[in-house]
Coordinates of C-alpha atoms in Angstrom, one line a residue:
X19 CA -76.0 -49.0 -50.1
X20 CA -77.2 -45.4 -50.4
X21 CA -74.7 -42.5 -50.7
X22 CA -75.6 -41.2 -47.2
X23 CA -75.2 -44.6 -45.5
X24 CA -71.9 -45.2 -47.4
X25 CA -70.6 -41.8 -46.1
X26 CA -71.7 -42.7 -42.5
X27 CA -69.9 -46.1 -42.8
X28 CA -66.7 -44.4 -44.1
X29 CA -66.9 -41.8 -41.2
X30 CA -67.3 -44.5 -38.6
X31 CA -64.4 -46.5 -40.0
X32 CA -62.2 -43.4 -39.9
X33 CA -63.2 -42.6 -36.3
X34 CA -62.5 -46.2 -35.3
X35 CA -59.1 -46.1 -36.9
X36 CA -58.3 -42.9 -35.0
X37 CA -59.4 -44.4 -31.7
X38 CA -57.4 -47.5 -32.3
X39 CA -54.3 -45.3 -32.8
X40 CA -55.0 -43.5 -29.5
X41 CA -55.4 -46.9 -27.8
X42 CA -52.1 -48.0 -29.2
X43 CA -50.4 -44.9 -27.8
X44 CA -52.1 -45.5 -24.4
X45 CA -50.8 -49.1 -24.3
X46 CA -47.3 -47.7 -24.6
X47 CA -47.9 -45.7 -21.5
X48 CA -49.5 -48.5 -19.5
X49 CA -52.8 -50.4 -19.3
X50 CA -55.7 -48.4 -20.8
X51 CA -58.2 -50.7 -19.0
X52 CA -57.1 -50.5 -15.4
X53 CA -58.8 -52.0 -12.4
X54 CA -58.8 -50.4 -9.0
X55 CA -60.9 -47.2 -9.4
X56 CA -63.9 -47.5 -7.0
X57 CA -66.7 -44.9 -7.3
X58 CA -68.0 -43.8 -4.0
X59 CA -71.1 -42.0 -5.2
X60 CA -73.8 -42.3 -7.9
X61 CA -75.4 -39.5 -9.8
X62 CA -78.9 -39.9 -8.5
X63 CA -77.9 -39.9 -4.8
X64 CA -75.8 -36.8 -5.4
X65 CA -78.6 -34.9 -7.0
X66 CA -81.1 -36.1 -4.3
X67 CA -78.9 -35.2 -1.4
X68 CA -77.2 -32.0 -2.6
X69 CA -79.3 -30.3 -5.3
X70 CA -81.0 -28.1 -2.7
X71 CA -77.8 -26.4 -1.6
X72 CA -76.7 -23.1 -3.2
X73 CA -73.3 -22.3 -4.7
X74 CA -71.9 -20.7 -1.6
X75 CA -73.2 -23.3 0.8
X76 CA -71.7 -26.1 -1.2
X77 CA -68.3 -24.3 -1.3
X78 CA -68.4 -24.0 2.5
X79 CA -69.3 -27.7 3.0
X80 CA -66.5 -29.0 0.8
X81 CA -68.3 -32.2 0.1
X82 CA -66.1 -34.9 -1.5
X83 CA -67.4 -36.9 -4.5
X84 CA -65.9 -39.9 -6.4
X85 CA -67.8 -40.8 -9.5
X86 CA -67.3 -42.8 -12.7
X87 CA -69.3 -43.1 -15.9
X88 CA -69.4 -43.0 -19.6
X89 CA -68.6 -39.6 -21.0
X90 CA -71.6 -38.5 -23.0
X91 CA -70.8 -34.8 -23.5
X92 CA -67.5 -32.9 -23.6
X93 CA -66.9 -29.2 -23.8
X94 CA -63.3 -28.0 -24.0
X95 CA -62.8 -24.3 -23.3
X96 CA -59.1 -23.6 -23.2
X97 CA -57.8 -24.1 -19.7
X98 CA -61.1 -25.6 -18.4
X99 CA -63.6 -28.2 -19.6
X100 CA -67.0 -29.7 -18.8
X101 CA -67.9 -33.4 -19.2
X102 CA -71.2 -35.1 -18.6
X103 CA -70.9 -38.6 -17.2
X104 CA -73.6 -41.3 -17.3
X105 CA -73.5 -44.0 -14.7
X106 CA -76.1 -46.7 -14.0
X107 CA -78.4 -44.3 -12.1
X108 CA -78.3 -41.1 -14.2
X109 CA -76.0 -38.3 -15.2
X110 CA -73.6 -35.9 -13.4
X111 CA -71.4 -33.1 -14.7
X112 CA -67.7 -32.7 -14.0
X113 CA -65.6 -29.6 -14.2
X114 CA -62.0 -30.1 -15.2
X115 CA -59.4 -27.4 -15.1
X116 CA -55.7 -27.3 -15.9
X117 CA -55.0 -25.5 -12.7
X118 CA -56.3 -28.3 -10.4
X119 CA -55.4 -31.3 -12.6
X120 CA -52.0 -30.2 -13.8
X121 CA -51.0 -29.7 -17.4
X122 CA -50.2 -33.3 -18.2
X123 CA -53.4 -34.8 -16.8
X124 CA -55.5 -32.1 -18.3
X125 CA -53.8 -32.5 -21.7
X126 CA -54.5 -36.2 -21.6
X127 CA -58.2 -35.6 -20.8
X128 CA -58.5 -33.4 -23.8
X129 CA -57.7 -36.4 -26.0
X130 CA -60.4 -38.6 -24.3
X131 CA -63.3 -39.4 -26.6
X132 CA -67.1 -39.3 -26.2
X133 CA -68.0 -42.9 -25.0
X134 CA -64.8 -43.4 -22.9
X135 CA -65.5 -44.5 -19.3
X136 CA -63.7 -42.2 -16.9
X137 CA -63.4 -41.7 -13.1
X138 CA -63.4 -38.3 -11.4
X139 CA -62.6 -37.4 -7.8
X140 CA -63.2 -34.0 -6.4
X141 CA -65.7 -31.9 -4.5
X142 CA -69.2 -30.8 -5.2
X143 CA -69.9 -27.3 -6.6
X144 CA -72.5 -25.5 -8.5
X145 CA -71.9 -23.7 -11.8
X146 CA -73.2 -20.2 -12.6
X147 CA -76.3 -21.8 -14.1
X148 CA -76.9 -23.7 -10.9
X149 CA -76.0 -27.2 -12.2
X150 CA -74.6 -29.6 -9.6
X151 CA -71.1 -30.5 -10.7
X152 CA -68.0 -32.4 -9.5
X153 CA -65.0 -30.1 -9.3
X154 CA -62.3 -32.5 -10.4
X155 CA -59.1 -32.9 -8.5
X156 CA -58.2 -36.2 -10.2
X157 CA -59.4 -37.8 -13.5
X158 CA -58.6 -41.2 -14.8
X159 CA -59.3 -43.1 -18.0
X160 CA -61.0 -46.4 -17.0
X161 CA -62.0 -48.0 -20.3
X162 CA -61.2 -46.7 -23.8
X163 CA -64.1 -46.8 -26.2
X164 CA -63.1 -47.8 -29.7
X165 CA -66.4 -47.5 -31.5
X166 CA -68.0 -44.0 -31.6
X167 CA -71.5 -43.5 -30.2
X168 CA -74.3 -42.5 -32.5
X169 CA -74.4 -38.8 -33.3
X170 CA -76.0 -37.0 -30.4
X171 CA -78.8 -35.1 -32.1
X172 CA -80.3 -38.1 -33.9
X173 CA -79.3 -40.8 -31.3
X174 CA -80.0 -44.4 -31.9
X175 CA -83.3 -44.2 -33.9
X176 CA -83.1 -47.4 -36.0
X177 CA -85.5 -49.7 -34.2
X178 CA -83.9 -53.0 -35.5
X179 CA -80.4 -51.7 -34.4
X180 CA -81.8 -50.9 -30.9
X181 CA -83.0 -54.6 -30.6
X182 CA -79.9 -56.1 -32.0
X183 CA -77.5 -53.9 -30.0
X184 CA -79.4 -53.5 -26.8
X185 CA -76.2 -52.4 -25.0
X186 CA -76.0 -49.4 -27.3
X187 CA -79.7 -48.7 -26.9
X188 CA -79.3 -48.6 -23.1
X189 CA -76.3 -46.2 -23.5
X190 CA -78.2 -43.8 -25.7
X191 CA -81.9 -44.0 -24.6
X192 CA -82.8 -43.4 -21.0
X193 CA -86.4 -44.4 -21.9
X194 CA -85.2 -48.0 -22.7
X195 CA -83.3 -48.2 -19.5
X196 CA -86.3 -47.0 -17.6
X197 CA -88.5 -49.8 -19.1
X198 CA -86.1 -52.5 -17.8
X199 CA -85.8 -50.9 -14.4
X200 CA -89.6 -50.9 -14.2
X201 CA -89.7 -54.5 -15.4
X202 CA -87.5 -55.6 -12.5
X203 CA -89.7 -53.7 -10.0
X204 CA -92.8 -55.3 -11.4
X205 CA -91.4 -58.8 -11.0
X206 CA -90.2 -57.9 -7.5
X207 CA -93.7 -56.7 -6.4
X208 CA -95.3 -59.8 -7.9
X209 CA -93.0 -62.0 -5.7
X210 CA -93.6 -59.9 -2.6
X211 CA -97.4 -60.0 -3.1
X212 CA -97.4 -63.8 -3.4
X213 CA -94.9 -64.4 -0.6
X214 CA -97.0 -62.3 1.7
X215 CA -99.8 -64.7 1.0
X216 CA -97.7 -67.8 1.9
X217 CA -96.8 -68.8 -1.6
X218 CA -93.6 -70.7 -2.1
X219 CA -91.4 -69.9 -5.1
X220 CA -90.2 -73.1 -6.9
X221 CA -88.2 -74.1 -9.9
X222 CA -89.3 -76.9 -12.3
X223 CA -87.6 -78.4 -15.3
X224 CA -87.1 -76.4 -18.5
X225 CA -86.4 -79.6 -20.6
X226 CA -89.3 -82.0 -20.7
X227 CA -89.5 -85.6 -21.8
X228 CA -92.9 -84.8 -23.3
X229 CA -94.3 -81.3 -23.9
X230 CA -97.3 -80.3 -21.8
X231 CA -99.2 -77.7 -19.8
X232 CA -100.4 -75.7 -22.9
X233 CA -101.5 -76.3 -26.4
X234 CA -98.5 -75.0 -28.3
X235 CA -95.9 -76.2 -30.8
X236 CA -92.6 -77.0 -28.9
X237 CA -89.0 -76.7 -29.6
X238 CA -87.2 -80.0 -29.8
X239 CA -83.6 -80.7 -28.8
X240 CA -81.6 -83.9 -28.2
X241 CA -79.9 -85.4 -25.2
X242 CA -76.7 -87.1 -26.4
X243 CA -76.0 -89.2 -23.3
X244 CA -79.5 -90.7 -23.2
X245 CA -79.9 -90.6 -27.0
X246 CA -83.4 -89.2 -26.7
X247 CA -85.4 -86.1 -27.7
X248 CA -86.3 -83.5 -25.2
X249 CA -88.7 -80.5 -25.5
X250 CA -88.2 -77.0 -24.2
X251 CA -91.1 -76.4 -21.9
X252 CA -94.2 -74.7 -23.3
X253 CA -95.5 -74.2 -19.8
X254 CA -94.6 -75.5 -16.2
X255 CA -98.2 -76.2 -15.3
X256 CA -98.1 -80.0 -15.0
X257 CA -95.0 -79.9 -12.8
X258 CA -96.4 -77.2 -10.6
X259 CA -99.6 -79.2 -10.1
X260 CA -97.5 -82.3 -9.2
X261 CA -96.3 -80.1 -6.3
X262 CA -99.8 -79.4 -5.2
X263 CA -100.4 -83.2 -5.1
X264 CA -97.2 -83.5 -3.0
X265 CA -98.7 -81.2 -0.4
X266 CA -97.1 -77.8 -1.2
X267 CA -100.4 -75.8 -0.9
X268 CA -99.4 -72.6 -2.7
X269 CA -96.6 -72.5 -5.3
X270 CA -95.5 -70.1 -8.0
X271 CA -92.8 -69.9 -10.6
X272 CA -91.6 -67.0 -12.7
X273 CA -90.4 -68.9 -15.7
X274 CA -89.2 -68.9 -19.2
X275 CA -91.4 -70.7 -21.7
X276 CA -90.6 -71.6 -25.3
X277 CA -93.0 -71.9 -28.1
X278 CA -92.0 -72.7 -31.7
X279 CA -94.6 -70.3 -33.2
X280 CA -94.7 -67.0 -35.1
X281 CA -93.1 -63.7 -34.3
X282 CA -95.2 -60.5 -33.9
X283 CA -95.4 -57.4 -31.8
X284 CA -96.8 -59.5 -29.0
X285 CA -95.1 -62.9 -29.6
X286 CA -91.5 -63.9 -29.0
X287 CA -90.3 -67.6 -29.2
X288 CA -89.1 -67.4 -25.6
X289 CA -91.1 -65.4 -23.1
X290 CA -91.6 -64.9 -19.3
X291 CA -94.7 -65.9 -17.3
X292 CA -95.7 -66.1 -13.7
X293 CA -97.7 -69.3 -13.0
X294 CA -99.2 -70.0 -9.6
X295 CA -101.4 -72.7 -8.0
X296 CA -103.3 -72.6 -4.8
X297 CA -105.1 -75.6 -3.2
X298 CA -108.7 -75.2 -2.1
X299 CA -109.1 -72.3 -4.5
X300 CA -111.1 -71.9 -7.7
X301 CA -111.1 -69.6 -10.8
X302 CA -113.0 -66.9 -8.9
X303 CA -110.2 -66.7 -6.4
X304 CA -107.7 -66.6 -9.3
X305 CA -109.5 -63.6 -10.7
X306 CA -109.1 -61.8 -7.4
X307 CA -105.4 -62.5 -7.3
X308 CA -105.0 -61.4 -10.9
X309 CA -106.6 -58.0 -10.1
X310 CA -104.3 -57.6 -7.1
X311 CA -101.1 -58.5 -9.0
X312 CA -102.0 -56.2 -11.9
X313 CA -102.8 -53.3 -9.6
X314 CA -99.7 -53.7 -7.4
X315 CA -97.6 -53.8 -10.5
X316 CA -99.2 -50.6 -11.8
X317 CA -98.6 -48.8 -8.5
X318 CA -94.9 -49.7 -8.6
X319 CA -94.4 -49.0 -12.3
X320 CA -96.7 -46.0 -12.9
X321 CA -97.6 -44.7 -9.4
X322 CA -101.2 -44.7 -10.6
X323 CA -104.1 -47.1 -11.4
X324 CA -105.3 -44.9 -14.3
X325 CA -102.6 -45.2 -16.9
X326 CA -101.9 -44.2 -20.5
X327 CA -101.3 -46.8 -23.2
X328 CA -100.7 -45.7 -26.8
X329 CA -102.5 -42.3 -26.2
X330 CA -105.6 -43.9 -24.6
X331 CA -106.6 -44.2 -21.0
X332 CA -106.7 -47.6 -19.2
X333 CA -108.6 -47.7 -15.9
X334 CA -107.1 -50.4 -13.6
X335 CA -108.8 -48.9 -10.5
X336 CA -112.4 -50.0 -11.1
X337 CA -113.3 -53.7 -10.6
X338 CA -112.4 -55.6 -13.8
X339 CA -115.4 -56.5 -15.9
X340 CA -116.5 -60.1 -15.9
X341 CA -118.3 -61.4 -18.9
X342 CA -119.1 -64.7 -20.5
X343 CA -118.1 -65.2 -24.1
X344 CA -121.7 -64.6 -25.4
X345 CA -122.2 -61.6 -23.0
X346 CA -119.0 -60.0 -24.4
X347 CA -120.0 -60.5 -28.0
X348 CA -123.5 -59.0 -27.4
X349 CA -122.0 -56.0 -25.4
X350 CA -119.5 -55.1 -28.1
X351 CA -121.5 -56.0 -31.2
X352 CA -125.0 -54.6 -30.5
X353 CA -126.2 -55.6 -34.0
X354 CA -126.2 -59.2 -32.9
X355 CA -128.7 -61.0 -30.7
X356 CA -128.7 -64.1 -28.5
X357 CA -130.8 -66.1 -31.0
X358 CA -128.1 -65.7 -33.6
X359 CA -125.4 -66.7 -31.1
X360 CA -127.2 -70.0 -30.5
X361 CA -127.6 -70.7 -34.2
X362 CA -124.8 -72.9 -35.5
X363 CA -125.5 -72.1 -39.1
X364 CA -125.4 -68.4 -38.5
X365 CA -122.2 -68.6 -36.5
X366 CA -120.4 -70.6 -39.2
X367 CA -121.5 -68.2 -41.9
X368 CA -120.4 -65.2 -39.7
X369 CA -117.0 -66.7 -39.0
X370 CA -116.4 -67.6 -42.6
X371 CA -117.3 -64.0 -43.6
X372 CA -114.7 -62.7 -41.2
X373 CA -111.9 -65.2 -41.8
X374 CA -112.7 -66.6 -45.3
X375 CA -112.4 -70.1 -43.8
X376 CA -115.2 -72.5 -43.0
X377 CA -115.1 -73.7 -39.4
X378 CA -114.7 -77.4 -39.1
X379 CA -116.4 -77.8 -35.8
X380 CA -120.1 -78.1 -35.0
X381 CA -119.6 -77.3 -31.3
X382 CA -121.7 -74.3 -30.3
X383 CA -119.4 -73.2 -27.6
X384 CA -116.3 -73.4 -29.8
X385 CA -118.1 -71.5 -32.6
X386 CA -119.0 -68.8 -30.1
X387 CA -115.4 -68.6 -29.0
X388 CA -114.1 -68.4 -32.6
X389 CA -116.6 -65.5 -33.3
X390 CA -115.5 -63.8 -30.1
X391 CA -111.8 -64.0 -31.2
X392 CA -112.7 -62.4 -34.6
X393 CA -115.2 -59.6 -33.7
X394 CA -114.8 -58.8 -30.0
X395 CA -111.4 -59.6 -28.5
X396 CA -109.7 -56.5 -30.0
X397 CA -112.4 -54.2 -28.6
X398 CA -111.7 -55.1 -24.9
X399 CA -109.6 -52.1 -23.9
X400 CA -110.2 -51.8 -20.2
X401 CA -109.5 -55.0 -18.1
X402 CA -112.1 -57.7 -18.8
X403 CA -112.3 -61.3 -17.7
X404 CA -113.8 -63.5 -20.3
X405 CA -115.3 -66.6 -18.6
X406 CA -116.8 -70.0 -19.4
X407 CA -114.6 -71.4 -22.1
X408 CA -115.5 -74.6 -24.0
X409 CA -114.1 -77.9 -22.8
X410 CA -112.7 -78.6 -26.3
X411 CA -110.2 -75.7 -25.9
X412 CA -109.5 -76.2 -22.2
X413 CA -108.0 -79.6 -21.7
X414 CA -106.7 -79.0 -18.2
X415 CA -109.6 -77.0 -16.8
X416 CA -112.4 -78.3 -14.5
X417 CA -115.8 -78.7 -16.1
X418 CA -118.7 -76.7 -14.6
X419 CA -120.9 -78.9 -12.4
X420 CA -124.2 -77.4 -13.9
X421 CA -123.2 -76.5 -17.4
X422 CA -121.8 -79.5 -19.3
X423 CA -119.2 -78.7 -22.0
X424 CA -118.2 -75.4 -20.3
X425 CA -115.2 -75.1 -18.0
X426 CA -114.5 -72.8 -15.0
X427 CA -111.9 -70.8 -16.9
X428 CA -111.2 -67.2 -17.7
X429 CA -108.9 -65.1 -19.8
X430 CA -108.1 -61.5 -18.9
X431 CA -108.0 -59.1 -21.8
X432 CA -106.6 -55.5 -21.6
X433 CA -105.9 -53.1 -24.5
X434 CA -107.3 -55.8 -26.9
X435 CA -104.9 -58.5 -26.0
X436 CA -104.8 -61.5 -23.7
X437 CA -102.8 -60.9 -20.5
X438 CA -103.7 -63.8 -18.2
X439 CA -105.3 -67.2 -18.2
X440 CA -106.7 -69.1 -15.2
X441 CA -109.1 -71.8 -14.1
X442 CA -110.3 -74.2 -11.6
X443 CA -107.9 -77.1 -12.2
X444 CA -109.2 -80.5 -13.3
X445 CA -108.3 -82.9 -10.5
X446 CA -110.4 -86.0 -11.7
X447 CA -107.7 -88.4 -13.1
X448 CA -110.1 -90.3 -15.3
X449 CA -111.6 -87.2 -16.8
X450 CA -108.0 -85.9 -17.4
X451 CA -107.0 -89.1 -19.0
X452 CA -109.9 -88.9 -21.4
X453 CA -109.0 -85.3 -22.3
X454 CA -105.4 -86.3 -23.0
X455 CA -106.6 -89.1 -25.3
X456 CA -108.7 -86.6 -27.2
X457 CA -105.6 -84.4 -27.5
X458 CA -103.6 -87.3 -28.8
X459 CA -106.3 -88.0 -31.4
X460 CA -106.1 -84.3 -32.5
X461 CA -102.3 -84.6 -32.7
X462 CA -102.5 -87.8 -34.8
X463 CA -104.9 -85.9 -37.1
X464 CA -102.2 -83.3 -37.7
X465 CA -102.6 -80.7 -34.9
X466 CA -99.0 -79.8 -34.0
X467 CA -100.1 -77.8 -30.9
X468 CA -102.2 -80.6 -29.3
X469 CA -100.9 -82.2 -26.1
X470 CA -99.2 -85.5 -25.5
X471 CA -100.6 -88.1 -23.1
X472 CA -98.7 -87.6 -19.8
X473 CA -99.0 -90.9 -18.0
X474 CA -96.9 -89.7 -15.0
X475 CA -99.2 -86.7 -14.5
X476 CA -102.2 -89.0 -14.5
X477 CA -100.5 -91.2 -12.0
X478 CA -99.9 -88.1 -9.8
X479 CA -103.6 -87.2 -10.0
X480 CA -104.5 -90.8 -9.0
X481 CA -102.9 -90.1 -5.6
X482 CA -105.4 -87.3 -5.2
X483 CA -105.1 -83.6 -5.8
X484 CA -107.2 -81.2 -3.8
X485 CA -109.5 -78.6 -5.5
X486 CA -107.0 -76.1 -7.0
X487 CA -107.0 -72.8 -8.7
X488 CA -104.3 -71.9 -11.2
X489 CA -103.2 -68.7 -13.0
X490 CA -100.7 -67.7 -15.6
X491 CA -99.8 -64.0 -16.4
X492 CA -97.6 -63.0 -19.3
X493 CA -94.9 -60.8 -17.7
X494 CA -93.8 -59.4 -21.0
X495 CA -97.3 -58.2 -22.0
X496 CA -97.9 -56.8 -18.5
X497 CA -94.7 -54.8 -18.8
X498 CA -95.7 -53.7 -22.3
X499 CA -99.0 -52.4 -20.8
X500 CA -97.3 -50.6 -17.8
X501 CA -94.5 -49.0 -19.8
X502 CA -96.6 -47.9 -22.8
X503 CA -94.5 -50.2 -25.1
X504 CA -96.0 -51.0 -28.5
X505 CA -94.0 -54.2 -29.1
X506 CA -92.9 -57.1 -27.0
X507 CA -89.4 -56.5 -28.3
X508 CA -89.3 -53.2 -26.4
X509 CA -89.6 -55.0 -23.1
X510 CA -87.3 -58.0 -23.7
X511 CA -83.6 -57.2 -23.3
X512 CA -82.5 -59.4 -26.1
X513 CA -85.5 -60.3 -28.4
X514 CA -85.1 -63.0 -31.0
X515 CA -83.9 -61.6 -34.3
X516 CA -82.8 -63.1 -37.6
X517 CA -79.0 -63.3 -37.9
X518 CA -77.5 -60.2 -39.5

């Protein structure tokens, strides 16, 4: 431990001890955590409704205000004091005087600490500097804070501490609170957009008998009563498509998914997605819905379709670019030509040069995808749909009628990362059964992310599923984009962390 951190640790312990002593004294006088105080106003509404009035006008109107919040700032000036209170909406100042509160109450207030939650009743006034303020007639301690808040000039700057102690991050950093308010608004507008188009929100199981719906490594748990393993879902896809078979023509689920994979600035073991399915639709219709959902989310979060992300502009207003895998490689790597992209030997050599690993496949489409992932994906800044994925990497997508080996599938990339995935769904039960068998062969060969054979899903398809379009959008990554967040941990309230 450094000398500075040791001193800070000692200071914190001293302050905690002092506050515990105050708490003990308060307990002797009554309950320092009383119920019963009911705030009648919040800071934002007070500023919106009364900021425009002048000092004399407010004095004439004698407007009552009852507020509560965490005391973030305190200035004691003899017989009068100022306190800044933070509530769930913002901040409001209170003016406290010995004359109006009485000597005993005012003296008690002087011993309140930064971080305490207090309630104030009074009338609105403006100070000499024009700041809207509650002129207190009553003040009450509602909840005593034992731990001191971080020092006001430096705030809570340790990134790991912000993730571990999100409650403290929300107290100290208005920017963090704003991210999660925007996240809620984004999810709400996605719901409203889909419900306006006759989509039905549903809930499907989070514990599966077999994992499915995506190629990913699952988390495994155990059901004691049934004495059997269960898997936390990697995706709800197969259950949602069962509902399409059942006649629910348009369904969506905003869901938590769990994948037992690595951690990074864009990966968390549990994450949120919106998945939706529409009968008698295809992947082109899904691209249209994707654009609509992204734009509506940007309007509510940013009030603009031209946004800033990490000091670069992202244009969401123009139609999203639509490119095949080979078109994207050629557009963003002008030194390459189409003859090279149809040469298996060249592709293998190029991929090995970039990854230092020899590709094991001889599939032209898969090799083109592997090259795209290495030399093009990170260059896709403005929204770009990458279409026509190989059948080998798309076990649930419908194969193109006129291009064997290619599926009607897209992925949306923005700021160099995948944001959405959609396709025309495979509704041929025999074709789907064959794809599952191929996945099982890959799993038997050691691929931990390959799918299991889902016999019940095949049985559902055998009853007949209409042509269907499906879409999944990563909510966390969408929020990252629209709040200018560099890491997925910035947009998840309680991201996964190693134990302290």
